Amino acid sequence: MTATYDADLQLFINGAWRSGEGRDERPVFNPATAGTIAALPVATSADLDEALAAAERGWPAWRARTPDERAALMHKAAGLIRERVDHIATLLTLEQGKPIAEARGEVLSAAGLFDYFAEQGKRIEGRVLQRPLGQRAMVTKHPVGPVAGFSPWNFPVNLMVKKIAPALAAGCVVIAKAPEETPGCTSAVMRCIADAGISGDVAQLVYGDPDMISRHLLASPVIRKVSFTGSTAVGKHLMRLAADGVKRITMELGGHAPVLIFDDCDLETTLDRVVWQKFRNAGQVCISPTRFYVQQGIYDAFVKGFAERTAKVKIGSGLDADTQMGPLANARRIPALEALVADAKAKGARVIAGGEATGEGYFFQPTAIADVPVEADAMNHEPFGPLALIRPFGTEDEALEQANRLPYGLAAFAFTENGRRINRIVDSIESGMVGVNSFVISALDTPFGGIKESGFGSESGPEGLDGYLVTKAVHIY
């Protein structure tokens, strides 16, 4: 534990930084060593009541600011995040484990979100409709109100800001419930927001017992909108809580991304792309490619190439410059992955690379499994770890049937050089996002979200701003 770390590790409620003095705390671990690095102050019910009162008080003043005024403060926050990128990225790697280069990219992406939505907030538009002389009919858009934003630990900085930035741009105020596993980096970002001049009754940050916090915030009539990124099971729970208050909700939930590899693809280039992408952030990515369906004509070559590349992935501390994959973010993922590997093997699959926990900390080898039967648990439940599942297919129709058979529909990918096939796949695959010959499906100006049990609503892009606006019809006679 360092003085620098402790300075960032605090609650931010109603404009005041709160230490752990006089309140319960929970440990924060370094996943590369499994050692304790800090104690996290936990929000109480009284803290949450104070945060709700501040949000209710702060909303009228924030929504009354002009879009240009809000944008200026958001741009300043973006600039401070860029100035402090190395500090924030180091905290992120210490807490979450990802390689420092990936952490730095995530922090810079968060700065980009502030800049993008700062400008997008100036483009909130309505309509004036044709009516008889002397009459008017208009459609206007307004901020929905105070927001509760719940974000996970796999991309703690980026996903927290994905909720804060559009809310602020729309004229809403936010209470952010960030992940308890990664409080230092998220607190450091909130400090940038505060230092930019965005007041404490506009943006607040709490940590603690997730169930208590979600029940308390969602039971309050102050909260008008809920945005959540996380598992499908927790998302369903929050939807039930939100239903009692008929609150607006955005849900970005679990995925189990299929990758369709056709025999006309550039095999070597495809292998280089898919292996790196599979093990990015140790596979702890909601859009991580996981189910690899490979056409029979190239199946053996794909399996061989995938195994060779997987064996070369260098694992280690994310602070080491040459590390390509860091540890899992928490200890509970190791037995879960071990159980998935054992089940697949028992049902006839072949482990062609990795398959075991290794070293100190929460490390699990980059793992590839071939000939995985459909009934294997890993083919039906999101592994959320460095686990690649490979099986062959014969026809395009068979590949699409397998890709669409699960209740998830967040991301899907395909590799082929056939233009007509690309059109058919894009139209037929059941997914909120599709990447063809690429895994780049997330950008500041494009919607990010899924269908089916992967959720609804969008983050990023103009659609991401729409989720924080309500529509009003005005008729003047």
GROMACS .gro file of C-alpha atoms in nm:
model
  477
    1MET     CA    1   0.000   0.000   0.000
    2THR     CA    2   0.136   0.341  -0.096
    3ALA     CA    3   0.055   0.694   0.008
    4THR     CA    4  -0.034   0.776  -0.351
    5TYR     CA    5  -0.277   0.486  -0.363
    6ASP     CA    6  -0.442   0.578  -0.033
    7ALA     CA    7  -0.493   0.935  -0.144
    8ASP     CA    8  -0.717   0.818  -0.427
    9LEU     CA    9  -0.902   0.543  -0.243
   10GLN     CA   10  -1.198   0.731  -0.099
   11LEU     CA   11  -1.571   0.779  -0.141
   12PHE     CA   12  -1.682   1.102  -0.305
   13ILE     CA   13  -2.023   1.205  -0.173
   14ASN     CA   14  -2.178   1.548  -0.201
   15GLY     CA   15  -1.848   1.710  -0.290
   16ALA     CA   16  -1.647   1.569  -0.001
   17TRP     CA   17  -1.386   1.293  -0.001
   18ARG     CA   18  -1.461   1.036   0.269
   19SER     CA   19  -1.193   0.817   0.423
   20GLY     CA   20  -1.248   0.483   0.590
   21GLU     CA   21  -1.229   0.633   0.938
   22GLY     CA   22  -1.532   0.538   1.143
   23ARG     CA   23  -1.685   0.308   0.880
   24ASP     CA   24  -1.655  -0.052   0.763
   25GLU     CA   25  -1.380  -0.135   0.518
   26ARG     CA   26  -1.308  -0.420   0.280
   27PRO     CA   27  -0.969  -0.532   0.144
   28VAL     CA   28  -0.845  -0.459  -0.207
   29PHE     CA   29  -0.614  -0.718  -0.365
   30ASN     CA   30  -0.339  -0.713  -0.624
   31PRO     CA   31  -0.436  -1.005  -0.853
   32ALA     CA   32  -0.075  -1.056  -0.964
   33THR     CA   33   0.033  -1.143  -0.609
   34ALA     CA   34  -0.296  -1.212  -0.425
   35GLY     CA   35  -0.168  -0.968  -0.163
   36THR     CA   36  -0.374  -0.700   0.008
   37ILE     CA   37  -0.287  -0.350  -0.111
   38ALA     CA   38  -0.547  -0.131   0.059
   39ALA     CA   39  -0.866  -0.107   0.263
   40LEU     CA   40  -1.174   0.031   0.091
   41PRO     CA   41  -1.422   0.250   0.283
   42VAL     CA   42  -1.777   0.118   0.248
   43ALA     CA   43  -2.080   0.340   0.199
   44THR     CA   44  -2.350   0.329   0.465
   45SER     CA   45  -2.723   0.386   0.427
   46ALA     CA   46  -2.670   0.734   0.568
   47ASP     CA   47  -2.407   0.802   0.300
   48LEU     CA   48  -2.650   0.694   0.029
   49ASP     CA   49  -2.927   0.914   0.170
   50GLU     CA   50  -2.686   1.208   0.164
   51ALA     CA   51  -2.586   1.127  -0.193
   52LEU     CA   52  -2.951   1.109  -0.301
   53ALA     CA   53  -3.030   1.441  -0.134
   54ALA     CA   54  -2.731   1.602  -0.305
   55ALA     CA   55  -2.834   1.464  -0.644
   56GLU     CA   56  -3.188   1.594  -0.599
   57ARG     CA   57  -3.048   1.933  -0.506
   58GLY     CA   58  -2.786   1.942  -0.781
   59TRP     CA   59  -3.000   1.840  -1.075
   60PRO     CA   60  -3.194   2.168  -1.131
   61ALA     CA   61  -2.874   2.372  -1.137
   62TRP     CA   62  -2.687   2.133  -1.368
   63ARG     CA   63  -2.971   2.098  -1.618
   64ALA     CA   64  -3.002   2.479  -1.623
   65ARG     CA   65  -2.644   2.517  -1.747
   66THR     CA   66  -2.605   2.567  -2.120
   67PRO     CA   67  -2.465   2.284  -2.332
   68ASP     CA   68  -2.154   2.494  -2.390
   69GLU     CA   69  -2.100   2.539  -2.016
   70ARG     CA   70  -2.138   2.168  -1.950
   71ALA     CA   71  -1.909   2.086  -2.243
   72ALA     CA   72  -1.634   2.317  -2.119
   73LEU     CA   73  -1.619   2.138  -1.784
   74MET     CA   74  -1.629   1.796  -1.949
   75HIS     CA   75  -1.344   1.887  -2.184
   76LYS     CA   76  -1.146   2.001  -1.882
   77ALA     CA   77  -1.208   1.665  -1.713
   78ALA     CA   78  -1.086   1.490  -2.029
   79GLY     CA   79  -0.770   1.698  -2.024
   80LEU     CA   80  -0.698   1.614  -1.662
   81ILE     CA   81  -0.747   1.243  -1.728
   82ARG     CA   82  -0.491   1.265  -2.010
   83GLU     CA   83  -0.247   1.453  -1.788
   84ARG     CA   84  -0.277   1.184  -1.521
   85VAL     CA   85  -0.299   0.885  -1.756
   86ASP     CA   86   0.014   0.712  -1.628
   87HIS     CA   87  -0.092   0.741  -1.264
   88ILE     CA   88  -0.446   0.617  -1.331
   89ALA     CA   89  -0.326   0.335  -1.557
   90THR     CA   90  -0.082   0.214  -1.291
   91LEU     CA   91  -0.361   0.202  -1.035
   92LEU     CA   92  -0.579   0.014  -1.282
   93THR     CA   93  -0.310  -0.248  -1.346
   94LEU     CA   94  -0.235  -0.289  -0.975
   95GLU     CA   95  -0.600  -0.358  -0.899
   96GLN     CA   96  -0.727  -0.536  -1.209
   97GLY     CA   97  -0.417  -0.700  -1.350
   98LYS     CA   98  -0.431  -0.610  -1.719
   99PRO     CA   99  -0.107  -0.517  -1.899
  100ILE     CA  100  -0.010  -0.155  -1.849
  101ALA     CA  101  -0.043  -0.075  -2.221
  102GLU     CA  102  -0.404  -0.198  -2.216
  103ALA     CA  103  -0.471   0.001  -1.900
  104ARG     CA  104  -0.330   0.315  -2.055
  105GLY     CA  105  -0.548   0.266  -2.364
  106GLU     CA  106  -0.855   0.227  -2.145
  107VAL     CA  107  -0.786   0.548  -1.957
  108LEU     CA  108  -0.733   0.743  -2.280
  109SER     CA  109  -1.056   0.598  -2.415
  110ALA     CA  110  -1.237   0.734  -2.110
  111ALA     CA  111  -1.096   1.080  -2.182
  112GLY     CA  112  -1.223   1.045  -2.538
  113LEU     CA  113  -1.572   0.967  -2.408
  114PHE     CA  114  -1.581   1.294  -2.215
  115ASP     CA  115  -1.473   1.488  -2.523
  116TYR     CA  116  -1.717   1.309  -2.753
  117PHE     CA  117  -2.023   1.354  -2.533
  118ALA     CA  118  -1.926   1.712  -2.447
  119GLU     CA  119  -1.983   1.795  -2.812
  120GLN     CA  120  -2.273   1.555  -2.863
  121GLY     CA  121  -2.461   1.731  -2.583
  122LYS     CA  122  -2.472   2.040  -2.803
  123ARG     CA  123  -2.664   1.846  -3.070
  124ILE     CA  124  -2.975   1.754  -2.873
  125GLU     CA  125  -3.251   1.846  -3.115
  126GLY     CA  126  -3.628   1.830  -3.142
  127ARG     CA  127  -3.888   1.891  -3.416
  128VAL     CA  128  -4.143   2.158  -3.509
  129LEU     CA  129  -4.440   2.012  -3.693
  130GLN     CA  130  -4.670   2.167  -3.957
  131ARG     CA  131  -4.993   2.304  -3.807
  132PRO     CA  132  -5.257   2.562  -3.907
  133LEU     CA  133  -5.165   2.930  -3.888
  134GLY     CA  134  -5.116   3.042  -3.528
  135GLN     CA  135  -5.074   2.691  -3.388
  136ARG     CA  136  -4.761   2.501  -3.298
  137ALA     CA  137  -4.670   2.140  -3.231
  138MET     CA  138  -4.320   2.060  -3.112
  139VAL     CA  139  -4.121   1.761  -2.995
  140THR     CA  140  -3.853   1.845  -2.740
  141LYS     CA  141  -3.600   1.638  -2.546
  142HIS     CA  142  -3.500   1.686  -2.183
  143PRO     CA  143  -3.269   1.520  -1.930
  144VAL     CA  144  -3.432   1.224  -1.759
  145GLY     CA  145  -3.304   1.322  -1.414
  146PRO     CA  146  -3.069   1.176  -1.150
  147VAL     CA  147  -2.898   0.857  -1.266
  148ALA     CA  148  -2.762   0.553  -1.082
  149GLY     CA  149  -2.478   0.398  -1.281
  150PHE     CA  150  -2.343   0.052  -1.196
  151SER     CA  151  -2.019  -0.056  -1.365
  152PRO     CA  152  -1.801  -0.372  -1.345
  153TRP     CA  153  -1.437  -0.450  -1.276
  154ASN     CA  154  -1.317  -0.571  -1.617
  155PHE     CA  155  -1.297  -0.221  -1.771
  156PRO     CA  156  -1.359  -0.017  -1.456
  157VAL     CA  157  -1.250   0.324  -1.584
  158ASN     CA  158  -1.401   0.309  -1.932
  159LEU     CA  159  -1.733   0.157  -1.831
  160MET     CA  160  -1.786   0.397  -1.542
  161VAL     CA  161  -1.723   0.693  -1.771
  162LYS     CA  162  -1.954   0.542  -2.036
  163LYS     CA  163  -2.234   0.613  -1.790
  164ILE     CA  164  -2.112   0.940  -1.642
  165ALA     CA  165  -2.021   1.125  -1.962
  166PRO     CA  166  -2.350   1.092  -2.155
  167ALA     CA  167  -2.550   1.160  -1.839
  168LEU     CA  168  -2.364   1.485  -1.773
  169ALA     CA  169  -2.389   1.588  -2.137
  170ALA     CA  170  -2.766   1.536  -2.132
  171GLY     CA  171  -2.805   1.751  -1.821
  172CYS     CA  172  -2.842   1.467  -1.570
  173VAL     CA  173  -2.659   1.417  -1.241
  174VAL     CA  174  -2.500   1.083  -1.151
  175ILE     CA  175  -2.435   0.859  -0.853
  176ALA     CA  176  -2.178   0.608  -0.977
  177LYS     CA  177  -2.144   0.273  -0.803
  178ALA     CA  178  -1.801   0.159  -0.917
  179PRO     CA  179  -1.655  -0.191  -0.861
  180GLU     CA  180  -1.509  -0.270  -0.520
  181GLU     CA  181  -1.222  -0.464  -0.682
  182THR     CA  182  -1.087  -0.153  -0.857
  183PRO     CA  183  -1.154   0.154  -0.643
  184GLY     CA  184  -0.822   0.334  -0.681
  185CYS     CA  185  -0.839   0.397  -1.055
  186THR     CA  186  -1.208   0.491  -1.050
  187SER     CA  187  -1.154   0.727  -0.756
  188ALA     CA  188  -0.867   0.887  -0.947
  189VAL     CA  189  -1.097   0.951  -1.243
  190MET     CA  190  -1.362   1.098  -1.016
  191ARG     CA  191  -1.095   1.327  -0.872
  192CYS     CA  192  -1.029   1.452  -1.228
  193ILE     CA  193  -1.402   1.523  -1.266
  194ALA     CA  194  -1.408   1.716  -0.938
  195ASP     CA  195  -1.088   1.904  -1.016
  196ALA     CA  196  -1.240   2.008  -1.349
  197GLY     CA  197  -1.506   2.200  -1.157
  198ILE     CA  198  -1.798   1.956  -1.183
  199SER     CA  199  -1.952   1.987  -0.839
  200GLY     CA  200  -2.008   1.709  -0.589
  201ASP     CA  201  -2.387   1.725  -0.617
  202VAL     CA  202  -2.354   1.652  -0.991
  203ALA     CA  203  -2.117   1.354  -0.989
  204GLN     CA  204  -2.076   1.125  -0.687
  205LEU     CA  205  -1.898   0.794  -0.627
  206VAL     CA  206  -1.986   0.516  -0.383
  207TYR     CA  207  -1.854   0.170  -0.301
  208GLY     CA  208  -1.980  -0.101  -0.072
  209ASP     CA  209  -2.221  -0.390  -0.060
  210PRO     CA  210  -2.362  -0.408  -0.415
  211ASP     CA  211  -2.699  -0.551  -0.316
  212MET     CA  212  -2.754  -0.296  -0.038
  213ILE     CA  213  -2.653  -0.005  -0.261
  214SER     CA  214  -2.867  -0.114  -0.555
  215ARG     CA  215  -3.175  -0.173  -0.339
  216HIS     CA  216  -3.130   0.159  -0.158
  217LEU     CA  217  -3.073   0.373  -0.467
  218LEU     CA  218  -3.339   0.209  -0.683
  219ALA     CA  219  -3.599   0.233  -0.406
  220SER     CA  220  -3.558   0.611  -0.401
  221PRO     CA  221  -3.791   0.828  -0.612
  222VAL     CA  222  -3.494   1.060  -0.667
  223ILE     CA  223  -3.337   0.815  -0.913
  224ARG     CA  224  -3.504   0.835  -1.254
  225LYS     CA  225  -3.266   0.623  -1.462
  226VAL     CA  226  -3.053   0.312  -1.407
  227SER     CA  227  -2.761   0.209  -1.628
  228PHE     CA  228  -2.591  -0.122  -1.561
  229THR     CA  229  -2.309  -0.323  -1.716
  230GLY     CA  230  -2.255  -0.674  -1.583
  231SER     CA  231  -2.391  -1.024  -1.577
  232THR     CA  232  -2.732  -1.122  -1.709
  233ALA     CA  233  -2.835  -1.259  -1.369
  234VAL     CA  234  -2.760  -0.933  -1.186
  235GLY     CA  235  -2.915  -0.733  -1.469
  236LYS     CA  236  -3.243  -0.920  -1.429
  237HIS     CA  237  -3.232  -0.851  -1.055
  238LEU     CA  238  -3.186  -0.477  -1.113
  239MET     CA  239  -3.464  -0.475  -1.372
  240ARG     CA  240  -3.701  -0.615  -1.110
  241LEU     CA  241  -3.596  -0.346  -0.863
  242ALA     CA  242  -3.634  -0.074  -1.124
  243ALA     CA  243  -3.979  -0.196  -1.220
  244ASP     CA  244  -4.127  -0.088  -0.885
  245GLY     CA  245  -4.045   0.273  -0.964
  246VAL     CA  246  -4.097   0.241  -1.342
  247LYS     CA  247  -3.745   0.374  -1.390
  248ARG     CA  248  -3.573   0.407  -1.727
  249ILE     CA  249  -3.306   0.138  -1.768
  250THR     CA  250  -3.013   0.056  -1.994
  251MET     CA  251  -2.876  -0.297  -1.961
  252GLU     CA  252  -2.545  -0.411  -2.113
  253LEU     CA  253  -2.533  -0.772  -2.001
  254GLY     CA  254  -2.340  -1.094  -2.061
  255GLY     CA  255  -2.228  -1.232  -2.393
  256HIS     CA  256  -2.086  -1.548  -2.545
  257ALA     CA  257  -1.951  -1.424  -2.876
  258PRO     CA  258  -1.940  -1.667  -3.170
  259VAL     CA  259  -1.669  -1.638  -3.435
  260LEU     CA  260  -1.745  -1.792  -3.775
  261ILE     CA  261  -1.424  -1.883  -3.959
  262PHE     CA  262  -1.489  -1.973  -4.325
  263ASP     CA  263  -1.246  -2.161  -4.545
  264ASP     CA  264  -1.197  -1.866  -4.782
  265CYS     CA  265  -1.048  -1.642  -4.512
  266ASP     CA  266  -0.683  -1.540  -4.498
  267LEU     CA  267  -0.599  -1.809  -4.241
  268GLU     CA  268  -0.266  -1.682  -4.107
  269THR     CA  269  -0.387  -1.324  -4.072
  270THR     CA  270  -0.707  -1.445  -3.911
  271LEU     CA  271  -0.517  -1.657  -3.658
  272ASP     CA  272  -0.294  -1.365  -3.565
  273ARG     CA  273  -0.601  -1.152  -3.498
  274VAL     CA  274  -0.818  -1.401  -3.314
  275VAL     CA  275  -0.554  -1.529  -3.070
  276TRP     CA  276  -0.449  -1.182  -2.959
  277GLN     CA  277  -0.810  -1.071  -2.924
  278LYS     CA  278  -0.916  -1.383  -2.732
  279PHE     CA  279  -0.659  -1.327  -2.458
  280ARG     CA  280  -0.692  -0.949  -2.433
  281ASN     CA  281  -0.766  -0.860  -2.070
  282ALA     CA  282  -0.732  -1.235  -1.993
  283GLY     CA  283  -1.057  -1.298  -2.179
  284GLN     CA  284  -1.249  -1.091  -1.924
  285VAL     CA  285  -1.432  -0.896  -2.193
  286CYS     CA  286  -1.807  -0.908  -2.256
  287ILE     CA  287  -1.746  -0.911  -2.632
  288SER     CA  288  -1.451  -1.152  -2.613
  289PRO     CA  289  -1.449  -1.405  -2.900
  290THR     CA  290  -1.514  -1.738  -2.733
  291ARG     CA  291  -1.698  -1.992  -2.952
  292PHE     CA  292  -1.486  -2.049  -3.262
  293TYR     CA  293  -1.679  -2.229  -3.536
  294VAL     CA  294  -1.432  -2.326  -3.809
  295GLN     CA  295  -1.523  -2.466  -4.151
  296GLN     CA  296  -1.410  -2.826  -4.190
  297GLY     CA  297  -1.171  -2.765  -4.481
  298ILE     CA  298  -0.938  -2.552  -4.265
  299TYR     CA  299  -1.026  -2.690  -3.923
  300ASP     CA  300  -0.707  -2.890  -3.857
  301ALA     CA  301  -0.483  -2.606  -3.975
  302PHE     CA  302  -0.674  -2.356  -3.762
  303VAL     CA  303  -0.647  -2.576  -3.451
  304LYS     CA  304  -0.274  -2.624  -3.505
  305GLY     CA  305  -0.210  -2.254  -3.561
  306PHE     CA  306  -0.425  -2.149  -3.268
  307ALA     CA  307  -0.245  -2.388  -3.031
  308GLU     CA  308   0.098  -2.270  -3.144
  309ARG     CA  309   0.014  -1.904  -3.098
  310THR     CA  310  -0.159  -1.959  -2.764
  311ALA     CA  311   0.147  -2.135  -2.623
  312LYS     CA  312   0.356  -1.826  -2.702
  313VAL     CA  313   0.139  -1.578  -2.512
  314LYS     CA  314   0.354  -1.436  -2.233
  315ILE     CA  315   0.176  -1.410  -1.899
  316GLY     CA  316   0.296  -1.213  -1.597
  317SER     CA  317   0.248  -0.898  -1.397
  318GLY     CA  318   0.071  -0.629  -1.593
  319LEU     CA  319   0.338  -0.381  -1.483
  320ASP     CA  320   0.603  -0.573  -1.684
  321ALA     CA  321   0.636  -0.416  -2.027
  322ASP     CA  322   0.662  -0.748  -2.212
  323THR     CA  323   0.356  -0.908  -2.050
  324GLN     CA  324   0.086  -0.996  -2.302
  325MET     CA  325  -0.172  -1.132  -2.058
  326GLY     CA  326  -0.202  -1.054  -1.690
  327PRO     CA  327  -0.382  -1.240  -1.410
  328LEU     CA  328  -0.753  -1.284  -1.367
  329ALA     CA  329  -0.903  -0.997  -1.171
  330ASN     CA  330  -1.022  -1.208  -0.879
  331ALA     CA  331  -0.967  -1.547  -0.722
  332ARG     CA  332  -1.319  -1.682  -0.778
  333ARG     CA  333  -1.265  -1.715  -1.154
  334ILE     CA  334  -0.996  -1.985  -1.116
  335PRO     CA  335  -1.218  -2.267  -0.984
  336ALA     CA  336  -1.489  -2.164  -1.229
  337LEU     CA  337  -1.252  -2.200  -1.525
  338GLU     CA  338  -1.106  -2.524  -1.390
  339ALA     CA  339  -1.457  -2.669  -1.371
  340LEU     CA  340  -1.534  -2.565  -1.730
  341VAL     CA  341  -1.213  -2.723  -1.860
  342ALA     CA  342  -1.272  -3.047  -1.668
  343ASP     CA  343  -1.630  -3.069  -1.795
  344ALA     CA  344  -1.525  -3.016  -2.157
  345LYS     CA  345  -1.256  -3.284  -2.130
  346ALA     CA  346  -1.500  -3.528  -1.970
  347LYS     CA  347  -1.734  -3.477  -2.265
  348GLY     CA  348  -1.469  -3.551  -2.527
  349ALA     CA  349  -1.292  -3.222  -2.595
  350ARG     CA  350  -0.915  -3.188  -2.638
  351VAL     CA  351  -0.709  -2.930  -2.449
  352ILE     CA  352  -0.457  -2.813  -2.709
  353ALA     CA  353  -0.296  -2.537  -2.500
  354GLY     CA  354  -0.297  -2.433  -2.133
  355GLY     CA  355  -0.583  -2.546  -1.916
  356GLU     CA  356  -0.448  -2.485  -1.565
  357ALA     CA  357  -0.391  -2.221  -1.300
  358THR     CA  358  -0.027  -2.125  -1.267
  359GLY     CA  359   0.211  -1.926  -1.046
  360GLU     CA  360   0.133  -1.687  -0.766
  361GLY     CA  361  -0.166  -1.461  -0.779
  362TYR     CA  362  -0.474  -1.527  -0.989
  363PHE     CA  363  -0.305  -1.652  -1.304
  364PHE     CA  364  -0.468  -1.898  -1.541
  365GLN     CA  365  -0.292  -2.019  -1.854
  366PRO     CA  366  -0.419  -1.902  -2.194
  367THR     CA  367  -0.629  -2.202  -2.286
  368ALA     CA  368  -0.757  -2.345  -2.614
  369ILE     CA  369  -0.986  -2.647  -2.638
  370ALA     CA  370  -1.070  -2.825  -2.965
  371ASP     CA  371  -1.356  -3.056  -3.066
  372VAL     CA  372  -1.577  -2.905  -2.796
  373PRO     CA  373  -1.923  -3.066  -2.798
  374VAL     CA  374  -2.230  -2.846  -2.793
  375GLU     CA  375  -2.339  -2.992  -2.459
  376ALA     CA  376  -2.020  -2.884  -2.279
  377ASP     CA  377  -2.094  -2.631  -2.006
  378ALA     CA  378  -1.847  -2.381  -2.151
  379MET     CA  379  -2.038  -2.379  -2.481
  380ASN     CA  380  -2.353  -2.270  -2.303
  381HIS     CA  381  -2.233  -2.041  -2.021
  382GLU     CA  382  -2.004  -1.741  -2.060
  383PRO     CA  383  -1.652  -1.844  -1.943
  384PHE     CA  384  -1.535  -1.485  -1.888
  385GLY     CA  385  -1.172  -1.587  -1.889
  386PRO     CA  386  -0.885  -1.693  -2.120
  387LEU     CA  387  -1.074  -1.990  -2.264
  388ALA     CA  388  -1.114  -2.047  -2.641
  389LEU     CA  389  -1.361  -2.313  -2.757
  390ILE     CA  390  -1.315  -2.456  -3.106
  391ARG     CA  391  -1.540  -2.689  -3.308
  392PRO     CA  392  -1.593  -2.757  -3.680
  393PHE     CA  393  -1.890  -2.685  -3.904
  394GLY     CA  394  -1.985  -2.786  -4.255
  395THR     CA  395  -2.228  -2.535  -4.408
  396GLU     CA  396  -2.305  -2.168  -4.361
  397ASP     CA  397  -2.654  -2.252  -4.236
  398GLU     CA  398  -2.505  -2.482  -3.972
  399ALA     CA  399  -2.266  -2.210  -3.857
  400LEU     CA  400  -2.547  -1.955  -3.825
  401GLU     CA  401  -2.766  -2.200  -3.635
  402GLN     CA  402  -2.488  -2.261  -3.384
  403ALA     CA  403  -2.407  -1.890  -3.354
  404ASN     CA  404  -2.770  -1.803  -3.279
  405ARG     CA  405  -2.869  -2.094  -3.056
  406LEU     CA  406  -2.783  -1.929  -2.722
  407PRO     CA  407  -2.995  -1.664  -2.547
  408TYR     CA  408  -2.705  -1.417  -2.570
  409GLY     CA  409  -2.675  -1.159  -2.846
  410LEU     CA  410  -2.410  -0.901  -2.764
  411ALA     CA  411  -2.131  -0.946  -3.021
  412ALA     CA  412  -2.054  -1.181  -3.309
  413PHE     CA  413  -1.772  -1.204  -3.560
  414ALA     CA  414  -1.709  -1.360  -3.899
  415PHE     CA  415  -1.403  -1.404  -4.118
  416THR     CA  416  -1.464  -1.453  -4.490
  417GLU     CA  417  -1.374  -1.293  -4.822
  418ASN     CA  418  -1.713  -1.371  -4.983
  419GLY     CA  419  -1.911  -1.048  -5.019
  420ARG     CA  420  -2.251  -1.212  -5.064
  421ARG     CA  421  -2.188  -1.429  -4.758
  422ILE     CA  422  -2.098  -1.118  -4.556
  423ASN     CA  423  -2.436  -0.965  -4.640
  424ARG     CA  424  -2.621  -1.282  -4.541
  425ILE     CA  425  -2.433  -1.314  -4.213
  426VAL     CA  426  -2.482  -0.951  -4.115
  427ASP     CA  427  -2.856  -0.986  -4.179
  428SER     CA  428  -2.901  -1.328  -4.018
  429ILE     CA  429  -2.683  -1.328  -3.709
  430GLU     CA  430  -2.866  -1.236  -3.388
  431SER     CA  431  -2.641  -0.983  -3.223
  432GLY     CA  432  -2.634  -0.616  -3.132
  433MET     CA  433  -2.286  -0.577  -3.285
  434VAL     CA  434  -2.116  -0.765  -3.568
  435GLY     CA  435  -1.751  -0.753  -3.674
  436VAL     CA  436  -1.652  -0.884  -4.018
  437ASN     CA  437  -1.282  -0.959  -4.064
  438SER     CA  438  -1.216  -0.743  -3.760
  439PHE     CA  439  -1.276  -0.727  -3.387
  440VAL     CA  440  -1.303  -0.347  -3.382
  441ILE     CA  441  -1.670  -0.303  -3.294
  442SER     CA  442  -1.646  -0.042  -3.019
  443ALA     CA  443  -1.599   0.326  -3.104
  444LEU     CA  444  -1.693   0.656  -2.945
  445ASP     CA  445  -1.946   0.736  -3.217
  446THR     CA  446  -2.116   0.397  -3.256
  447PRO     CA  447  -2.377   0.232  -3.033
  448PHE     CA  448  -2.260  -0.045  -2.801
  449GLY     CA  449  -2.523  -0.290  -2.679
  450GLY     CA  450  -2.691  -0.623  -2.728
  451ILE     CA  451  -3.019  -0.803  -2.783
  452LYS     CA  452  -3.194  -1.103  -2.625
  453GLU     CA  453  -3.052  -1.175  -2.278
  454SER     CA  454  -2.749  -0.957  -2.351
  455GLY     CA  455  -2.962  -0.657  -2.271
  456PHE     CA  456  -3.111  -0.353  -2.442
  457GLY     CA  457  -3.033   0.011  -2.492
  458SER     CA  458  -2.703   0.149  -2.617
  459GLU     CA  459  -2.393   0.315  -2.482
  460SER     CA  460  -2.165   0.541  -2.691
  461GLY     CA  461  -2.269   0.719  -3.008
  462PRO     CA  462  -2.576   0.942  -3.037
  463GLU     CA  463  -2.782   0.645  -2.923
  464GLY     CA  464  -2.590   0.646  -2.595
  465LEU     CA  465  -2.701   1.003  -2.528
  466ASP     CA  466  -3.064   0.922  -2.616
  467GLY     CA  467  -3.083   0.688  -2.318
  468TYR     CA  468  -3.053   0.986  -2.082
  469LEU     CA  469  -3.324   1.195  -2.251
  470VAL     CA  470  -3.702   1.194  -2.231
  471THR     CA  471  -3.928   1.310  -2.513
  472LYS     CA  472  -4.198   1.571  -2.462
  473ALA     CA  473  -4.472   1.664  -2.710
  474VAL     CA  474  -4.584   2.030  -2.689
  475HIS     CA  475  -4.908   2.155  -2.851
  476ILE     CA  476  -4.987   2.529  -2.862
  477TYR     CA  477  -5.326   2.658  -2.979
   0.00000   0.00000   0.00000
